[in-house]
Structures are given as structure tokens and as C-alpha cells.
Coordinates of C-alpha atoms and ligand atoms in Angstrom, one line a residue:
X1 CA 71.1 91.3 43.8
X2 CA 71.6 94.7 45.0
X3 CA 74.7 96.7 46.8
X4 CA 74.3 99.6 47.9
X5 CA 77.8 101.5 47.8
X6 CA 78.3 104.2 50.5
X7 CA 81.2 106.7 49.5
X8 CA 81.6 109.9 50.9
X9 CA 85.3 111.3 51.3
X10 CA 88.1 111.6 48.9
X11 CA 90.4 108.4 49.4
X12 CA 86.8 106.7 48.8
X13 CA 86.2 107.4 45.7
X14 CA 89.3 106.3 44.5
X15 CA 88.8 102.8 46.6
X16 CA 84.9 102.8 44.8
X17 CA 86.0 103.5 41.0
X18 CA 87.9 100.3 41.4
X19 CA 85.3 98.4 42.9
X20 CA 82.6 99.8 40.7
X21 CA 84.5 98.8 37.6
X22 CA 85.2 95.3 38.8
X23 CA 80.7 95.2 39.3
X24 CA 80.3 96.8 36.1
X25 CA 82.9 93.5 34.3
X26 CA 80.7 91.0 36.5
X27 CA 77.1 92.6 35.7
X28 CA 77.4 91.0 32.3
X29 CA 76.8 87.5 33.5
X30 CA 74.9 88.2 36.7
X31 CA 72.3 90.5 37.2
X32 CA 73.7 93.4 40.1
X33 CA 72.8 96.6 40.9
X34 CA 74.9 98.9 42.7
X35 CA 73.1 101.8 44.1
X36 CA 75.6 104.7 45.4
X37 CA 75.2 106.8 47.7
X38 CA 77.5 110.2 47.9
X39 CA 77.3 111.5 51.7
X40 CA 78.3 115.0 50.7
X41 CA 81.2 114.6 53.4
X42 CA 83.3 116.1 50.7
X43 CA 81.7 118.9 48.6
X44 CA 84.3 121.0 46.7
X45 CA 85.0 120.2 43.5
X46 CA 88.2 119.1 43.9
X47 CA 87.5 116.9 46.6
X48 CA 84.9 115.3 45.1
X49 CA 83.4 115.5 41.4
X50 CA 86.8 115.9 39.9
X51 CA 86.9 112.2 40.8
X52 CA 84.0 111.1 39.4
X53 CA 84.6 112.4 36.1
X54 CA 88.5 111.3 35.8
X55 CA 87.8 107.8 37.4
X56 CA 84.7 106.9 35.3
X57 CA 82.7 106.3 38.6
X58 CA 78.8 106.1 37.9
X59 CA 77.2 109.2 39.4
X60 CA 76.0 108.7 42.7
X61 CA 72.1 107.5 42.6
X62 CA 71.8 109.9 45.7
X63 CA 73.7 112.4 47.0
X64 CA 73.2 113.8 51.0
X65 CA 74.6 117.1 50.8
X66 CA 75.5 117.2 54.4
X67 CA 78.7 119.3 54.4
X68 CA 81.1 119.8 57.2
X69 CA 80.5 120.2 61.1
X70 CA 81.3 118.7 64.1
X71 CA 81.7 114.7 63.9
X72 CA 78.2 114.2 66.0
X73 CA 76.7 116.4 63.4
X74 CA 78.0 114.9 60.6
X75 CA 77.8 111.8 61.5
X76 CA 74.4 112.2 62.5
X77 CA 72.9 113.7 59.7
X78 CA 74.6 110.8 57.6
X79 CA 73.0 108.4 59.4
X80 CA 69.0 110.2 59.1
X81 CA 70.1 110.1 55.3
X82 CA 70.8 106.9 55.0
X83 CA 68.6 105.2 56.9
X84 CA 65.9 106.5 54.3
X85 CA 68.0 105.5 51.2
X86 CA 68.2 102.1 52.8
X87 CA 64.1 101.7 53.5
X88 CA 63.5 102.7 50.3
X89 CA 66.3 100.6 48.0
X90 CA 66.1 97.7 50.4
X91 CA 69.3 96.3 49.3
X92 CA 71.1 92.9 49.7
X93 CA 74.4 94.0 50.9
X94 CA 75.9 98.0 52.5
X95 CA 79.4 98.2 51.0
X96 CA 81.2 100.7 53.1
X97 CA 84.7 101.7 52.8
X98 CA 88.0 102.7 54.7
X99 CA 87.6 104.6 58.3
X100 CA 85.5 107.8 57.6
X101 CA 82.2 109.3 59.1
X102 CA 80.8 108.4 56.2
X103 CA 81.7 104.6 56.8
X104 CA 81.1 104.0 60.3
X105 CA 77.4 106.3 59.3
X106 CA 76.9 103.6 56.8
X107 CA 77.6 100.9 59.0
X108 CA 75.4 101.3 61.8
X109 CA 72.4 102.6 59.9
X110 CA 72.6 99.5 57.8
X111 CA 73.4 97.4 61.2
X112 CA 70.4 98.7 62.8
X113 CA 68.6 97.7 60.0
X114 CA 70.0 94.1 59.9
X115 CA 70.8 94.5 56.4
X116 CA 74.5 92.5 56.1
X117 CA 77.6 94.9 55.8
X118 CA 80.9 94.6 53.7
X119 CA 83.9 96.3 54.8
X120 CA 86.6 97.0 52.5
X121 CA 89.9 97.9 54.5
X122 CA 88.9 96.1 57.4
X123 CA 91.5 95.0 59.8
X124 CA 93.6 98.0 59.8
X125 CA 94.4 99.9 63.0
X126 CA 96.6 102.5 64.5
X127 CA 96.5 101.4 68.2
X128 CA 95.7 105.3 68.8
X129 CA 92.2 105.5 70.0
X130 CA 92.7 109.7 69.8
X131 CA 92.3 109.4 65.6
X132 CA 88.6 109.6 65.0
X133 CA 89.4 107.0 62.4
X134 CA 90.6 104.4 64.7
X135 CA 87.2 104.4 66.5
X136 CA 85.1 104.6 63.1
X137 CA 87.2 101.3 62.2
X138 CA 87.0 99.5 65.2
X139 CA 83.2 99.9 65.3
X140 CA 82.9 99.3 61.4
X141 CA 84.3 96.1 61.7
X142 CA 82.6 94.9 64.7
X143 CA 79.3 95.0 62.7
X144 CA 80.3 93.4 59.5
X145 CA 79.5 90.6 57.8
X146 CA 82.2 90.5 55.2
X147 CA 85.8 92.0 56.2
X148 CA 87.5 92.6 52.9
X149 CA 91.5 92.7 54.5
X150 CA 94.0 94.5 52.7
X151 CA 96.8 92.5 54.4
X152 CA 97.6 89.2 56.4
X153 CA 98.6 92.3 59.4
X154 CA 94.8 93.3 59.4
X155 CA 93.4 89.5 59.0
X156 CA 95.7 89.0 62.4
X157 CA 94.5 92.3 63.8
X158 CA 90.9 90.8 63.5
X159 CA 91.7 87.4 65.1
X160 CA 93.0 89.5 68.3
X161 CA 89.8 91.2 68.5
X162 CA 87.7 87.7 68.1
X163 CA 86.7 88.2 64.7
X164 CA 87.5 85.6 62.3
X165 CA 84.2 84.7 60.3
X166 CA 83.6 86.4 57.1
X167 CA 87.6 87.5 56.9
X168 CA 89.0 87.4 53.5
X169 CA 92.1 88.5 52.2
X170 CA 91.6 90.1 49.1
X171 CA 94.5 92.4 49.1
X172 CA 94.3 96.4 48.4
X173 CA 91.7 98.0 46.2
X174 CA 94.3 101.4 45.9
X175 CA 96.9 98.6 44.7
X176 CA 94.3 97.8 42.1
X177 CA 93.7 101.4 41.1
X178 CA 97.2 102.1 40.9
X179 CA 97.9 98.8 38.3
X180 CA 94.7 100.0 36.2
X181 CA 96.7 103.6 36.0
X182 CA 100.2 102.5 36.1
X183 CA 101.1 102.5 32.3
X184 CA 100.2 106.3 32.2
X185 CA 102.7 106.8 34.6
X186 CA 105.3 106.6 32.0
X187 CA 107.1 109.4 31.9
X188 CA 106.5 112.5 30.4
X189 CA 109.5 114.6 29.5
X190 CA 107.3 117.5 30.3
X191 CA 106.1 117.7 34.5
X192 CA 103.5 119.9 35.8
X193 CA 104.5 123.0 38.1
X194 CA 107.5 123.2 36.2
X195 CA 109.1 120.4 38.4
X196 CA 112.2 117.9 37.4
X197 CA 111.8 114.0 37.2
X198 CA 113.1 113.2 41.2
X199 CA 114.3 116.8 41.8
X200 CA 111.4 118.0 43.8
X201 CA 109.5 116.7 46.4
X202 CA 105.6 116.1 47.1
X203 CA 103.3 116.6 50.3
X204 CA 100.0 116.4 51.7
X205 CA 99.1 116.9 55.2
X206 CA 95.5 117.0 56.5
X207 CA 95.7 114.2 59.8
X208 CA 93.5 116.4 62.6
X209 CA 96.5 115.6 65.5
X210 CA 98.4 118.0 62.7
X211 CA 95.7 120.4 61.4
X212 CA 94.2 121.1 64.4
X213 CA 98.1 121.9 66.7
X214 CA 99.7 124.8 65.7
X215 CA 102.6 123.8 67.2
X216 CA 102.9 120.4 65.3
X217 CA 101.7 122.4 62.1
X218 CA 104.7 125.2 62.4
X219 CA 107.3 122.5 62.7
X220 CA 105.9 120.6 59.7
X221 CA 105.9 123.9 57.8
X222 CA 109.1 124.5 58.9
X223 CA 110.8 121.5 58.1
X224 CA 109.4 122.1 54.3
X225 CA 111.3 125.1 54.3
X226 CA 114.4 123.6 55.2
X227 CA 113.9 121.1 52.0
X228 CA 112.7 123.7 49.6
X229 CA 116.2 125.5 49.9
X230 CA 117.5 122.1 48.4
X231 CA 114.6 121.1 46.2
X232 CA 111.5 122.2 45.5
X233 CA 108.7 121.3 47.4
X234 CA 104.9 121.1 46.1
X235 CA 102.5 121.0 48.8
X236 CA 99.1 119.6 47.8
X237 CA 97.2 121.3 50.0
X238 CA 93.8 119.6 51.6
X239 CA 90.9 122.6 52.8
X240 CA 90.9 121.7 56.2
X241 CA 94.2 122.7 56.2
X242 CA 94.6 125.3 54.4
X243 CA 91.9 126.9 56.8
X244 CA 94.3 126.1 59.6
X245 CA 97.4 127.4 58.2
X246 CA 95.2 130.5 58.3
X247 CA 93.4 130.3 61.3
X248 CA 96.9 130.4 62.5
X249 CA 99.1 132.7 60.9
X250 CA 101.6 130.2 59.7
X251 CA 103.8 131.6 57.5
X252 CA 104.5 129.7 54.2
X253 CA 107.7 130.3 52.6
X254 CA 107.5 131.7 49.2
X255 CA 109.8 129.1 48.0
X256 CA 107.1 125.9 49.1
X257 CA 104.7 125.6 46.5
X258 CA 101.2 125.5 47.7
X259 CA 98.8 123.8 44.9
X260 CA 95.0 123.5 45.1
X261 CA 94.0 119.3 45.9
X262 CA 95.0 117.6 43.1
X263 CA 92.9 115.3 40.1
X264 CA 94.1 111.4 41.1
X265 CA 96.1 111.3 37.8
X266 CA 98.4 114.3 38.1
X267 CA 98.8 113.2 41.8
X268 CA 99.8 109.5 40.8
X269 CA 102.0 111.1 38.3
X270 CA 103.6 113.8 40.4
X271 CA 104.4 110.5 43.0
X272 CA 106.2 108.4 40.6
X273 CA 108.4 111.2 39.7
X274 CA 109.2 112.5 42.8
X275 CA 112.5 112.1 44.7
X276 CA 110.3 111.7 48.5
X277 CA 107.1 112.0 49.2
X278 CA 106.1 113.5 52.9
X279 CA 102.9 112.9 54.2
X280 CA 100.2 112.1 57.1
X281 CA 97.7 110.3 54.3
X282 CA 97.4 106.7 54.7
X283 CA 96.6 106.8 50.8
X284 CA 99.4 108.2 49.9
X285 CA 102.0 105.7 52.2
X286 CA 100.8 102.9 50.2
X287 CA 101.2 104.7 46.6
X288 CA 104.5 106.2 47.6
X289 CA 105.5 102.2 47.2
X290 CA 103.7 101.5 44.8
X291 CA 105.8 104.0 42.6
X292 CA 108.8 103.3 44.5
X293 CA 109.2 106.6 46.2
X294 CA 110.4 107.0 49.7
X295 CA 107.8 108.4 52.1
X296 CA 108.5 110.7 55.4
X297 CA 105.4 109.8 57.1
X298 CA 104.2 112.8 59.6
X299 CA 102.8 110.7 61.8
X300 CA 104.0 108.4 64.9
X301 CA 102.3 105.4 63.9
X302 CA 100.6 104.0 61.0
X303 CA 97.8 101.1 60.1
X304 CA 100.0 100.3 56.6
X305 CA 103.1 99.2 58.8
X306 CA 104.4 96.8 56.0
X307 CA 106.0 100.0 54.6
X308 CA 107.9 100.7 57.3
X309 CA 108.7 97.0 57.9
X310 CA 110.4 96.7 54.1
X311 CA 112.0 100.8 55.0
X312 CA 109.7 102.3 52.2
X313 CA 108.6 104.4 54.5
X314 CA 110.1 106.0 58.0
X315 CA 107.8 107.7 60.5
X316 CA 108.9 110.9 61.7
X317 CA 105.9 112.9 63.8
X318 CA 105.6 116.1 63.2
X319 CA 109.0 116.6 64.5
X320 CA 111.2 118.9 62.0
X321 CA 114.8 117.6 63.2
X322 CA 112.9 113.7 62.5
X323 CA 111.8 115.3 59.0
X324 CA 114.6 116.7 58.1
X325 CA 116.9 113.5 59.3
X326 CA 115.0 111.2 57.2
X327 CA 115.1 113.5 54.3
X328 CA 118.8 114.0 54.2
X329 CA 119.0 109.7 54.2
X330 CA 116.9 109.9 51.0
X331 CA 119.7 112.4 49.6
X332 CA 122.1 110.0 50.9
X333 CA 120.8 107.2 49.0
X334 CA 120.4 105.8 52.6
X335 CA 117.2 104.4 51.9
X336 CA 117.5 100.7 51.7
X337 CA 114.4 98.9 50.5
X338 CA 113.2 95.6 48.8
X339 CA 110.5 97.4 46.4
X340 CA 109.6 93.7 45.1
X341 CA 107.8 92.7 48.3
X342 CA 104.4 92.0 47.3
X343 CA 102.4 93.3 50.0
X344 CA 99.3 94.3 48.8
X345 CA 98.2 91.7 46.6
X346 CA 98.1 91.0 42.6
X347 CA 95.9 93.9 41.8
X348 CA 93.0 92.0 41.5
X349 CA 91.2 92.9 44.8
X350 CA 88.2 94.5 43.5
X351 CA 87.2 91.2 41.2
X352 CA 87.5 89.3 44.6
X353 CA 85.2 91.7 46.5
X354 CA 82.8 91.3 43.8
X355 CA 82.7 87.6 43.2
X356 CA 82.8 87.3 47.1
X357 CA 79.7 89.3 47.4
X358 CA 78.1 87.4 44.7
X359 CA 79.1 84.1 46.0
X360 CA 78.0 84.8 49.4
X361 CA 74.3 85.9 48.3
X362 CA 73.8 82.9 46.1
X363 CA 75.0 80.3 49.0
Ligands
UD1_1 C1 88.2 113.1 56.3 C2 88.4 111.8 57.1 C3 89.8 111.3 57.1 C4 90.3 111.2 55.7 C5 90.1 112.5 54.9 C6 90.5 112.2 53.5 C7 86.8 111.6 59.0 C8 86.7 111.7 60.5 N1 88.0 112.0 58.5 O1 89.0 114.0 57.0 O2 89.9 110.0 57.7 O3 91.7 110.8 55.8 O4 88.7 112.8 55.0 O5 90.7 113.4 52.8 O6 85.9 111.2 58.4 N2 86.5 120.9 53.7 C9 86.3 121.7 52.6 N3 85.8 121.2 51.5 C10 85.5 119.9 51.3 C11 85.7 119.0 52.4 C12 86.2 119.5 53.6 O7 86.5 122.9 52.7 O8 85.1 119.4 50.2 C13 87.1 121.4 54.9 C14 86.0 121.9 55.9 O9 86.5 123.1 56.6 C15 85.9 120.8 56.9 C16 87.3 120.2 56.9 O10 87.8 120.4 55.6 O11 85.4 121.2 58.2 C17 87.4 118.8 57.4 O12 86.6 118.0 56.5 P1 86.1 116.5 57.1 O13 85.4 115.8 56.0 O14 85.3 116.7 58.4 O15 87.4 115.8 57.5 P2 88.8 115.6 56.7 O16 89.8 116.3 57.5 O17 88.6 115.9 55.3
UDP2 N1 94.9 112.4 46.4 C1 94.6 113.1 45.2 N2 94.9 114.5 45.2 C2 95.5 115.1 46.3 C3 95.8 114.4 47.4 C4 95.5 113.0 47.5 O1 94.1 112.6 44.3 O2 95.7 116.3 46.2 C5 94.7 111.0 46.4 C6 95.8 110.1 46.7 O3 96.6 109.9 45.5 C7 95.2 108.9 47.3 C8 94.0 109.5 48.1 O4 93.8 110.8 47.5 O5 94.7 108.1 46.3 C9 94.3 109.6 49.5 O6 93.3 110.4 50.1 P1 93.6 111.3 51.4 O7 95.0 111.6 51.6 O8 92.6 112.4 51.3 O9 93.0 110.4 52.6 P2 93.5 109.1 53.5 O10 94.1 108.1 52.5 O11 94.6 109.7 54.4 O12 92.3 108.7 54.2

């Protein structure tokens, strides 16, 4: 049986080095090949390779090399790419992954094809048809075959939308990752960036309804500035933002530590010991309680909303006086949270994806 993998952004190599493990334990007693294909959405180093190597994810079997543009360009030249990988490898199953270009590409060159699709994160929605990812989602999972749900919220989400066959709740493949990590996360007396165990907090911000509004950017900025007279605040900063912190002329505060995109081990690491995490990456809600941090999330709604539900997380826009409000709860202590809940499932997503895929061929 063959799979071919399509991966092509950040978050999804992380989802994919969980998933490729979990084919590499089964491929002992069946026979499976997973082909991957890299899209070349992300490119630097950082963004991309850095993963590969740290995360013991086979090299991808072909990589597409097509680089940034607009999303009809992008998405487009995915799609030409593909297409040929897929006439050539002729495989059983497309496993595609979360909400990107590079997954809704993968998706409708395969559909086209009528070769069956597998959607990990399916189910998951916003409810804000704006975020290009909402529409890659909606779309991705209107053409699959298998919907691998994170949560019972997406396995509902589904129903409304008439899909019910081929829904399985498998629980979250970043959950997995996380569990494979976790032990590593014990602490180290010694921090990078010379920060102190929950005396300094952590960001990331690259969501295009904050990148691409200067006015939403400033008062992000601004609101870190207000924190990092209390704590220090490391910002790890994603390229497309960094271009529009430029573009511009946003001025960073010397005291808000701007760091190049961060290996998944030092970012894990600099989660758990951090005293809030602030952020617009979906990724990076769902770690924040998995390590038991609170999260700011800079954003007005969110597709993880079990994180809000339990008050792991508190969404705040890019609204500094929200920001800074939910902040000084954290000081408070305010933050009042049942970090047992076990929302995403017992780690063991990937094995279920893989024995699901396996399962369904051989029926
Ligand atoms: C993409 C996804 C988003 C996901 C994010 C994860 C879409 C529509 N968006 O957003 O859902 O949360 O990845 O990080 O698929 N750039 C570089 N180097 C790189 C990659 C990007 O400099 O290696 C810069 C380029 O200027 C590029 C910009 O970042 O134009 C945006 O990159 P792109 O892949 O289009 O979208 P992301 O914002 O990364
Ligand atoms: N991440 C990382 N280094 C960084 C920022 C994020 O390794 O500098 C990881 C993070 O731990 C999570 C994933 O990237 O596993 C989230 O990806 P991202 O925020 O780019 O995308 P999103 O989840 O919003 O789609």
C-alpha cells in the first residue's frame, strides 16, 4: 500500500514527524510506503529543514520548490506539481494535513484524480470565512474520504455540514508530538536567551488579519511593550512578519526580544517554562496547555475552543487594553483552569491514523 504524504508549511511538519513515525512502527508487519511530498511553501531554513533534521522526518521523496506569492499562485503552482507526482507514484491514499495551501492543493489535485484523501485536523473551523484557512478547510474536508478529528467539537462541526461517513476521532497528532517530547521538557536550570523559569513571557504572531493591518500590528507591538517593562518578553518572530514590521515602520522596543523562528525543541522548551504565552498560532494554543501555560490568544475567535472553554486560554484580538487585561490576571494568579481535562486524546493519534488507513485499504 502506498500514501503519499503532502506537507508543505511549518506546523506540518511537526503534525507529519508524528505520523511518519507511527508508519515507520507499523511498516514492520505490513508492507507501506509513504511517499512525501515537500511543497516548498516554506523554504528558509528555519521554517523548514531545521525540522526535518530535529524531528527525524524522512526527507521528502520530492520537493516543489514553489516559494511564496499570491494564494492563486501558490496554490496553483502546487497543484501543476502535484498532479504529476500523483500520475507518476499512483498511490493508494493523499494524506493531507491542517488548513494550508499546501493542503487544500493536495486535496483537489488528488480529488480530481479520484484518488481517496485523508484529512488530519479535519473538523475544525473558525466561523470566519476572511482566514484563508477557513476556506482551505472547509473545502479539504468536503473532498475527503477519511476525516481524522482532533476533537468530538470538529466530529460535531462535520455532522452540521452533512458529513458523517469516514469521521473518526483519533484525537490530536500535536498532542502526540508533544508526549513523544515531553520528558525533555524537564527542566534545565540553565534557559536559553538568558530567561528565568516563568519570569518571561513568549510570542509568536504571523495570522494575515495581524500581519497584513498596521493598525492591529502597532497595538500588538505595543501591548508587548507594556509587558516587557514587567518581564521580559521573547518574540519568536515568523518572516512574513518580520517583513511587515518593516514594511511598516513599527517600532520594536529595545527591551522585546526579537529571536529568529525557533527549532520545535527550544520552542516546546521555552513554552513550558514560560509564565504566558501570547499568540495568533493555532499550534501554539494547544501546546500552551499542553505545558500548562496560560495563553493570550491575539485573535477574536479560535477553531481549538476547548481552551477557552476549560480558561487555558482567553482571546483578546489585537486589542492592547484586552492584552494587557488578560495579562495582568495571569500576574494575579486569576487564571482558573482544570489542566487535567483531557481534550485531545491519549497521545496515540498517529497509531490510529495509521491503522485506520491500513484497515480501510485491506476492507
Ligand atoms: C502559512 C499558512 C498558515 C499557517 C502558517 C504557519 C496559508 C494560507 N497560510 O502562513 O495557515 O498558520 O503558514 O506558519 O497557507 N516567508 C519567508 N520564508 C519562508 C516562508 C515564508 O520569508 O520560508 C515569508 C514570505 O514573505 C511569504 C510570507 O512569509 O510571502 C508568508 O508565507 P506563506 O507561506 O504564504 O504564509 P504564512 O503566513 O507562512
Ligand atoms: N513553532 C516552532 N518555532 C517557532 C514558532 C512555532 O517550532 O518559532 C512550532 C510550534 O511549537 C508549533 C507549530 O510551530 O508546533 C505551530 O506552527 P505555526 O504557528 O507556524 O502555525 P499554525 O499552528 O498557526 O498553523
Amino acid at each position: 500500500m502506498k500514501v503519499v504524504t503532502i506537507v508543505g508549511a511549518r506546523p506540518q511538519f511537526i503534525k507529519a514527524a508524528a505520523v511518519s513515525r507511527a508508519f515507520n512502527n507499523l511498516n514492520s508487519k505490513k508492507s507501506l510506503a509513504e511517499v512525501i511530498i515537500h511543497t516548498g511553501q516554506h523554504y528558509d531554513h528555519n521554517m523548514s529543514e531545521v525540522f526535518f533534521k530535529e524531528l527525524g522526518i524522512p526527507q521528502p521523496d520530492y520537493n516543489l520548490h514553489v516559494g511564496s506569492g499570491s494564494h492563486a499562485q501558490q496554490t496553483a503552482d502546487m497543484l501543476k506539481g502535484i498532479e504529476e507526482v500523483l500520475r507518476k507514484e499512483q498511490p493508494d491514499w493523499v494524506l493531507v494535513y491542517g488548513d494550508t495551501n499546501s493542503t487544500i492543493a493536495g486535496a483537489l489535485a488528488a480529488s480530481k484524480m479520484h484518488i481517496p484523501i485523508a484529512h488530519v485536523e479535519a473538523g475544525l473551523r473558525s466561523y470566519n470565512r476572511r482566514m484563508p484557512e477557513e476556506i482551505n478547510r472547509v473545502l479539504t474536508d468536503h473532498v475527503s474520504t477519511l476525516l481524522f478529528c482532533p476533537t468530538k467539537t470538529a466530529v460535531t462541526n462535520l455532522e452540521r455540514e452533512g458529513i458523517t461517513e469516514g469521521v473518526k476521532n483519533v484525537g490530536d497528532v500535536m498532542y502526540d508530538c508533544m508526549q513523544y517530547y515531553r520528558a525533555r521538557l524537564e527542566t534545565s536550570s540553565v534557559l536559553p536567551f538568558g530567561v528565568q523559569r516563568k519570569g518571561f513571557a513568549l510570542a509568536t504572531v504571523h495570522r494575515a488579519e495581524n500581519t497584513d493591518s498596521p493598525q492591529s500590528l502597532r497595538q500588538i507591538f505595543d501591548s508587548f511593550k507594556e509587558i516587557s517593562k514587567q518581564i521580559p518578553v521573547l518574540v519568536a518572530l515568523h518572516p512574513r512578519t518580520r517583513k511587515f514590521i518593516e514594511n511598516y515602520n513599527i517600532d520594536i522596543s529595545d527591551s522585546i526580544k526579537i529571536l529568529e523562528p525557533l527549532p520545535y525543541l527550544q520552542m516546546i522548551e521555552l513554552e513550558h517554562n514560560a509564565k504566558v504565552i501570547l499568540t495568533d498560532s493555532g499550534g501554539v494554543q494547544k501546546e500552551a496547555l499542553f505545558v500548562e501555560t496560560p495563553c493570550i490568544t491575539l485573535r477574536e475567535e479560535t477553531e481549538w475552543v476547548e481552551t477557552v472553554e476549560i480558561g487555558a486560554n482567553v482571546l483578546c484580538g489585537a486589542n492592547k487594553s484586552r492584552i494587557l487585561d488578560a495579562y495582568y490576571r495571569v500576574i494575579d494568579g486569576d487564571f482558573k483552569v482544570d489542566w487535567s481535562s483531557n481534550i485531545y486524546g491519549d497521545g496515540k493519534a498517529s497509531d490510529k491514523i495509521v491503522e485506520l488507513l491500513v484497515g480501510d485499504h485491506s476492507s
